[in-house]
Amino acid sequence: MILNIEEKIQNLQIETRPFINGVYCKSIDGRSIPKKSSIDGRELPSLEACNEKDIDFAVKIALETYKNKIWADLEPKEKKRVILKLADLVEDNIEELALLDTIETGRSLKNYYYDSIPKAIEVMRWFAEASDKFFDHAIPPRKNSFATITREPLGVVGLITPWNDPLVVAFWKIVPALLMGNSVVLKPAEQSSYSILKVAQLAIDAGLPKGVLNIVTGYGNEAGKALALHNDVRGIFFTGSTFVGKQILQYAGQSNMKKVGLECGGKSPFIISEKCNQLEEAAKVLTKNIFYNQGQICSAPSRLIINKKIKNKFLEILLKESEKYIPKNPLSLENEVGAIVSESQKNRVEEYIKTGIESGARIITSKEELKIHNGGSYVNPTIFDDVDPNSKIAQEEIFGPVLVVIGVDTVTEAIEVANNSKYGLAASIWTNDFDEAYQVSRLLEAGIVHINSYGDDDNMVPFGGIKESGLGKDKSVYAFDEYSEIKTIWMNFKNI
Ligand code: NAD
């Protein structure tokens, strides 16, 4: 329970400077990014904007720490100890971190405090515990030769993260990267940098050597671009839009062909077959996953594809459920759904809603304007029925609380509509026919398919998309492979 929330916000010590070589430092040319909270438009401390020279300095420091092996050569159990300590320190500071993330992104305090940051802590503990329990490989020994196949750290890795779940996405990348022995330079989104800047100091307090984790603040097309183009960065791992993801691939090609990992956008389908006999449960799960965090979730099921025979019945249930996700004051611990991250993002979502109306689709949810705080950015859950599967609102990622409904006659048509997308992040099929569930799940083009569920997972399973939703995986033991290279060592021996 957090008491005196407003008073605590006034007393927050907010760090806005980059963190390089274990200290907060001024950016070289001292420029900053003005910020205001999307909760109510209040001004927030501006963030330092790093330029190419700041990035070069951070990479140089990271490279020095990598080369002196102060971290890379630590025994796995020692690395694990540091990450577990960091997880404890994040837990001790959860109230402050939740407040920082809330004022910066507008997502509800309840959500950060009880759900998102506890999940981020779990991510650290899971990777730390896993890191000294897996093995590399060796070929079966022969009389005069032997070979090992080992994972080697990449060296300096660059990480670039978005604003919609700041610490979870950052830890999905930082923790396996560090545990594999790399040194890290992270550029968080300019909309969500306060909490990770605080964590950087906690990492030093936990025993991470200086210079192994560096945070560079600033704009994507300046600081992020310089990081992705840097020739001493050996891997760049990005979560964000598909548009920028494609640029990251180009930067890798233009520079040193560094390894690239991309977790990008989605337009995930939620299919309900005529053979689904749990419509209430499906409606609960669908509304939670599309309207939670104002729809700002990459894997949100933003396309409902449903058999026409059950569509009207289902929409009735869905409308009732969607009312639970009307945004409310993000600073109350009672409320699950808060604000959209910024005014510009809100305008973008509203522009899509206008386009949907112009395309002939029909809004079936309330069109009442929301008044939560003057100057805040909020959008009502919006459901469009009668949507053309090729229209803009059915094809493009809106990244807001907007669901499109497409009626189909058969399950084969449902699969066609579902796969008619450049994205392939997540998908779901709801049916009580076991054969149909299996066959449809095999045919859906997505990195993650849920059967009679959505969004359920834990740290043991990988997360990541196919097609234009990305390359590579976050989470699970597969993540350790992302932050390393495979090396073969072949050995010949003489007879004794
Ligand atoms: P974005 O692509 O605009 O920005 C993401 C990050 O990239 C930010 O740190 C930004 O500063 C940086 N960036 C922007 N331009 C850059 C450039 N030219 N070079 C290098 N870096 C640059 O995305 P966003 O608006 O912050 O986040 C929303 C997007 O992220 C959505 O498309 C969403 O689907 C996606 N996302 C994907 C996942 C996933 O795991 N697949 C998770 C969360 C968000």
mmCIF file of C-alpha atoms in Angstrom, residues 180-367:
data_model
loop_
_atom_site.group_PDB
_atom_site.id
_atom_site.type_symbol
_atom_site.label_atom_id
_atom_site.label_comp_id
_atom_site.label_asym_id
_atom_site.label_seq_id
_atom_site.Cartn_x
_atom_site.Cartn_y
_atom_site.Cartn_z
ATOM 1 C CA MET A 180 26.559 -13.992 -20.505
ATOM 2 C CA GLY A 181 29.474 -11.689 -19.607
ATOM 3 C CA ASN A 182 28.799 -8.751 -21.922
ATOM 4 C CA SER A 183 29.110 -5.070 -21.080
ATOM 5 C CA VAL A 184 25.983 -3.071 -21.825
ATOM 6 C CA VAL A 185 24.978 0.357 -23.117
ATOM 7 C CA LEU A 186 21.198 0.845 -22.877
ATOM 8 C CA LYS A 187 19.169 3.634 -24.437
ATOM 9 C CA PRO A 188 15.702 3.713 -22.853
ATOM 10 C CA ALA A 189 12.776 5.463 -24.558
ATOM 11 C CA GLU A 190 12.804 9.205 -23.963
ATOM 12 C CA GLN A 191 9.236 8.797 -22.571
ATOM 13 C CA SER A 192 10.370 6.347 -19.838
ATOM 14 C CA SER A 193 13.910 6.829 -18.569
ATOM 15 C CA TYR A 194 13.579 7.784 -14.885
ATOM 16 C CA SER A 195 13.166 4.310 -13.390
ATOM 17 C CA ILE A 196 16.011 2.622 -15.271
ATOM 18 C CA LEU A 197 18.326 5.536 -14.365
ATOM 19 C CA LYS A 198 17.542 4.814 -10.706
ATOM 20 C CA VAL A 199 18.168 1.083 -11.270
ATOM 21 C CA ALA A 200 21.618 1.851 -12.737
ATOM 22 C CA GLN A 201 22.804 3.140 -9.327
ATOM 23 C CA LEU A 202 21.164 0.168 -7.586
ATOM 24 C CA ALA A 203 23.209 -2.133 -9.840
ATOM 25 C CA ILE A 204 26.421 -0.533 -8.561
ATOM 26 C CA ASP A 205 25.124 -0.887 -4.985
ATOM 27 C CA ALA A 206 24.495 -4.582 -5.737
ATOM 28 C CA GLY A 207 28.152 -5.056 -6.700
ATOM 29 C CA LEU A 208 28.146 -4.699 -10.499
ATOM 30 C CA PRO A 209 31.536 -3.221 -11.485
ATOM 31 C CA LYS A 210 31.437 0.359 -12.804
ATOM 32 C CA GLY A 211 31.159 0.695 -16.573
ATOM 33 C CA VAL A 212 29.533 -2.704 -17.142
ATOM 34 C CA LEU A 213 26.015 -1.208 -17.323
ATOM 35 C CA ASN A 214 25.734 2.256 -18.852
ATOM 36 C CA ILE A 215 22.511 4.154 -19.576
ATOM 37 C CA VAL A 216 22.462 6.795 -22.300
ATOM 38 C CA THR A 217 19.421 9.050 -22.437
ATOM 39 C CA GLY A 218 18.077 10.902 -25.432
ATOM 40 C CA TYR A 219 16.258 10.809 -28.726
ATOM 41 C CA GLY A 220 16.027 7.652 -30.798
ATOM 42 C CA ASN A 221 17.147 9.103 -34.092
ATOM 43 C CA GLU A 222 20.214 10.624 -32.421
ATOM 44 C CA ALA A 223 21.378 8.581 -29.393
ATOM 45 C CA GLY A 224 19.719 5.310 -30.467
ATOM 46 C CA LYS A 225 20.967 5.623 -34.023
ATOM 47 C CA ALA A 226 24.542 6.378 -32.899
ATOM 48 C CA LEU A 227 24.486 3.286 -30.663
ATOM 49 C CA ALA A 228 23.185 1.024 -33.433
ATOM 50 C CA LEU A 229 25.756 2.393 -35.891
ATOM 51 C CA HIS A 230 28.742 2.140 -33.525
ATOM 52 C CA ASN A 231 31.529 -0.106 -34.767
ATOM 53 C CA ASP A 232 32.558 -1.275 -31.298
ATOM 54 C CA VAL A 233 29.038 -2.464 -30.483
ATOM 55 C CA ARG A 234 28.839 -6.156 -31.398
ATOM 56 C CA GLY A 235 25.126 -6.705 -30.930
ATOM 57 C CA ILE A 236 22.110 -4.393 -30.991
ATOM 58 C CA PHE A 237 18.884 -5.580 -29.366
ATOM 59 C CA PHE A 238 15.832 -3.464 -29.915
ATOM 60 C CA THR A 239 12.212 -3.440 -28.821
ATOM 61 C CA GLY A 240 9.960 -0.937 -30.524
ATOM 62 C CA SER A 241 8.100 -0.256 -33.735
ATOM 63 C CA THR A 242 8.587 -2.206 -36.944
ATOM 64 C CA PHE A 243 9.434 1.054 -38.728
ATOM 65 C CA VAL A 244 12.441 1.690 -36.466
ATOM 66 C CA GLY A 245 13.289 -2.031 -36.346
ATOM 67 C CA LYS A 246 13.923 -1.932 -40.088
ATOM 68 C CA GLN A 247 16.216 1.066 -39.602
ATOM 69 C CA ILE A 248 18.159 -0.871 -36.964
ATOM 70 C CA LEU A 249 18.792 -3.630 -39.510
ATOM 71 C CA GLN A 250 20.118 -1.022 -41.914
ATOM 72 C CA TYR A 251 22.415 0.512 -39.273
ATOM 73 C CA ALA A 252 23.874 -2.938 -38.607
ATOM 74 C CA GLY A 253 24.518 -3.381 -42.323
ATOM 75 C CA GLN A 254 25.981 0.090 -42.721
ATOM 76 C CA SER A 255 28.413 -0.428 -39.831
ATOM 77 C CA ASN A 256 30.010 -3.674 -38.658
ATOM 78 C CA MET A 257 27.327 -6.305 -39.395
ATOM 79 C CA LYS A 258 26.632 -6.535 -35.677
ATOM 80 C CA LYS A 259 24.210 -9.169 -34.408
ATOM 81 C CA VAL A 260 20.619 -7.855 -34.375
ATOM 82 C CA GLY A 261 17.663 -8.798 -32.191
ATOM 83 C CA LEU A 262 14.275 -7.153 -32.880
ATOM 84 C CA GLU A 263 11.011 -7.278 -30.926
ATOM 85 C CA CYS A 264 8.635 -5.158 -32.951
ATOM 86 C CA GLY A 265 4.981 -4.445 -33.489
ATOM 87 C CA GLY A 266 1.928 -6.643 -33.837
ATOM 88 C CA LYS A 267 -1.696 -6.856 -34.990
ATOM 89 C CA SER A 268 -2.511 -10.086 -33.252
ATOM 90 C CA PRO A 269 -5.631 -12.104 -34.129
ATOM 91 C CA PHE A 270 -8.041 -13.556 -31.560
ATOM 92 C CA ILE A 271 -10.112 -16.226 -33.337
ATOM 93 C CA ILE A 272 -13.363 -17.539 -31.905
ATOM 94 C CA SER A 273 -14.708 -20.614 -33.634
ATOM 95 C CA GLU A 274 -18.353 -21.607 -33.834
ATOM 96 C CA LYS A 275 -17.268 -24.557 -31.680
ATOM 97 C CA CYS A 276 -16.259 -22.359 -28.733
ATOM 98 C CA ASN A 277 -18.552 -22.912 -25.760
ATOM 99 C CA GLN A 278 -16.853 -20.572 -23.302
ATOM 100 C CA LEU A 279 -17.823 -17.168 -24.679
ATOM 101 C CA GLU A 280 -17.913 -15.436 -21.259
ATOM 102 C CA GLU A 281 -14.360 -16.515 -20.499
ATOM 103 C CA ALA A 282 -13.209 -15.529 -24.014
ATOM 104 C CA ALA A 283 -14.718 -12.034 -23.572
ATOM 105 C CA LYS A 284 -12.975 -11.578 -20.210
ATOM 106 C CA VAL A 285 -9.607 -12.630 -21.603
ATOM 107 C CA LEU A 286 -9.959 -10.581 -24.799
ATOM 108 C CA THR A 287 -10.922 -7.312 -23.069
ATOM 109 C CA LYS A 288 -8.188 -7.694 -20.473
ATOM 110 C CA ASN A 289 -5.507 -8.181 -23.116
ATOM 111 C CA ILE A 290 -6.603 -5.503 -25.592
ATOM 112 C CA PHE A 291 -7.654 -2.764 -23.149
ATOM 113 C CA TYR A 292 -5.127 -3.307 -20.356
ATOM 114 C CA ASN A 293 -2.571 -0.430 -20.364
ATOM 115 C CA GLN A 294 -4.821 1.467 -22.832
ATOM 116 C CA GLY A 295 -3.935 -1.068 -25.534
ATOM 117 C CA GLN A 296 -0.249 -0.146 -25.451
ATOM 118 C CA ILE A 297 0.954 -3.742 -25.487
ATOM 119 C CA CYS A 298 2.782 -5.097 -28.532
ATOM 120 C CA SER A 299 1.091 -8.492 -28.311
ATOM 121 C CA ALA A 300 -2.424 -7.083 -27.667
ATOM 122 C CA PRO A 301 -5.117 -9.060 -29.560
ATOM 123 C CA SER A 302 -6.324 -6.145 -31.681
ATOM 124 C CA ARG A 303 -8.253 -8.180 -34.295
ATOM 125 C CA LEU A 304 -11.252 -10.280 -33.230
ATOM 126 C CA ILE A 305 -12.033 -12.829 -35.952
ATOM 127 C CA ILE A 306 -15.282 -14.567 -35.107
ATOM 128 C CA ASN A 307 -17.770 -16.901 -36.736
ATOM 129 C CA LYS A 308 -20.768 -14.861 -37.932
ATOM 130 C CA LYS A 309 -23.264 -17.271 -36.274
ATOM 131 C CA ILE A 310 -22.064 -16.366 -32.766
ATOM 132 C CA LYS A 311 -20.831 -12.826 -33.402
ATOM 133 C CA ASN A 312 -23.803 -10.827 -32.089
ATOM 134 C CA LYS A 313 -24.168 -12.946 -28.969
ATOM 135 C CA PHE A 314 -20.457 -12.554 -28.221
ATOM 136 C CA LEU A 315 -20.394 -8.792 -28.860
ATOM 137 C CA GLU A 316 -23.120 -8.298 -26.256
ATOM 138 C CA ILE A 317 -20.943 -9.979 -23.609
ATOM 139 C CA LEU A 318 -17.844 -8.161 -24.861
ATOM 140 C CA LEU A 319 -19.420 -4.715 -24.534
ATOM 141 C CA LYS A 320 -20.212 -5.319 -20.868
ATOM 142 C CA GLU A 321 -16.691 -6.553 -20.157
ATOM 143 C CA SER A 322 -15.075 -3.618 -21.965
ATOM 144 C CA GLU A 323 -16.700 -1.154 -19.526
ATOM 145 C CA LYS A 324 -14.307 -2.463 -16.849
ATOM 146 C CA TYR A 325 -11.425 -0.913 -18.795
ATOM 147 C CA ILE A 326 -12.585 2.691 -18.991
ATOM 148 C CA PRO A 327 -9.518 4.682 -17.893
ATOM 149 C CA LYS A 328 -9.544 6.372 -14.509
ATOM 150 C CA ASN A 329 -7.120 8.404 -12.394
ATOM 151 C CA PRO A 330 -3.744 6.587 -12.762
ATOM 152 C CA LEU A 331 -2.591 7.823 -9.356
ATOM 153 C CA SER A 332 -5.188 5.885 -7.403
ATOM 154 C CA LEU A 333 -4.241 2.383 -6.306
ATOM 155 C CA GLU A 334 -7.853 1.389 -7.020
ATOM 156 C CA ASN A 335 -7.639 1.851 -10.791
ATOM 157 C CA GLU A 336 -6.265 -0.648 -13.278
ATOM 158 C CA VAL A 337 -6.230 1.509 -16.421
ATOM 159 C CA GLY A 338 -4.591 4.928 -16.632
ATOM 160 C CA ALA A 339 -3.508 7.309 -19.362
ATOM 161 C CA ILE A 340 -2.016 6.945 -22.846
ATOM 162 C CA VAL A 341 1.717 7.751 -22.757
ATOM 163 C CA SER A 342 1.544 11.199 -24.406
ATOM 164 C CA GLU A 343 -0.691 13.682 -26.115
ATOM 165 C CA SER A 344 0.872 12.869 -29.478
ATOM 166 C CA GLN A 345 0.187 9.149 -29.014
ATOM 167 C CA LYS A 346 -3.409 9.964 -28.028
ATOM 168 C CA ASN A 347 -3.795 12.092 -31.171
ATOM 169 C CA ARG A 348 -2.379 9.240 -33.256
ATOM 170 C CA VAL A 349 -4.931 6.787 -31.800
ATOM 171 C CA GLU A 350 -7.774 9.258 -32.372
ATOM 172 C CA GLU A 351 -6.655 9.754 -35.966
ATOM 173 C CA TYR A 352 -6.954 5.966 -36.498
ATOM 174 C CA ILE A 353 -10.442 6.018 -34.960
ATOM 175 C CA LYS A 354 -11.421 8.744 -37.460
ATOM 176 C CA THR A 355 -9.983 6.694 -40.322
ATOM 177 C CA GLY A 356 -12.011 3.684 -39.145
ATOM 178 C CA ILE A 357 -15.260 5.663 -39.191
ATOM 179 C CA GLU A 358 -14.425 7.007 -42.674
ATOM 180 C CA SER A 359 -13.812 3.459 -43.924
ATOM 181 C CA GLY A 360 -17.405 2.511 -43.073
ATOM 182 C CA ALA A 361 -16.696 0.489 -39.915
ATOM 183 C CA ARG A 362 -19.131 1.001 -37.035
ATOM 184 C CA ILE A 363 -18.167 1.903 -33.446
ATOM 185 C CA ILE A 364 -20.275 -0.112 -31.014
ATOM 186 C CA THR A 365 -18.796 1.181 -27.740
ATOM 187 C CA SER A 366 -19.629 4.474 -25.997
ATOM 188 C CA LYS A 367 -18.469 7.613 -27.811
#
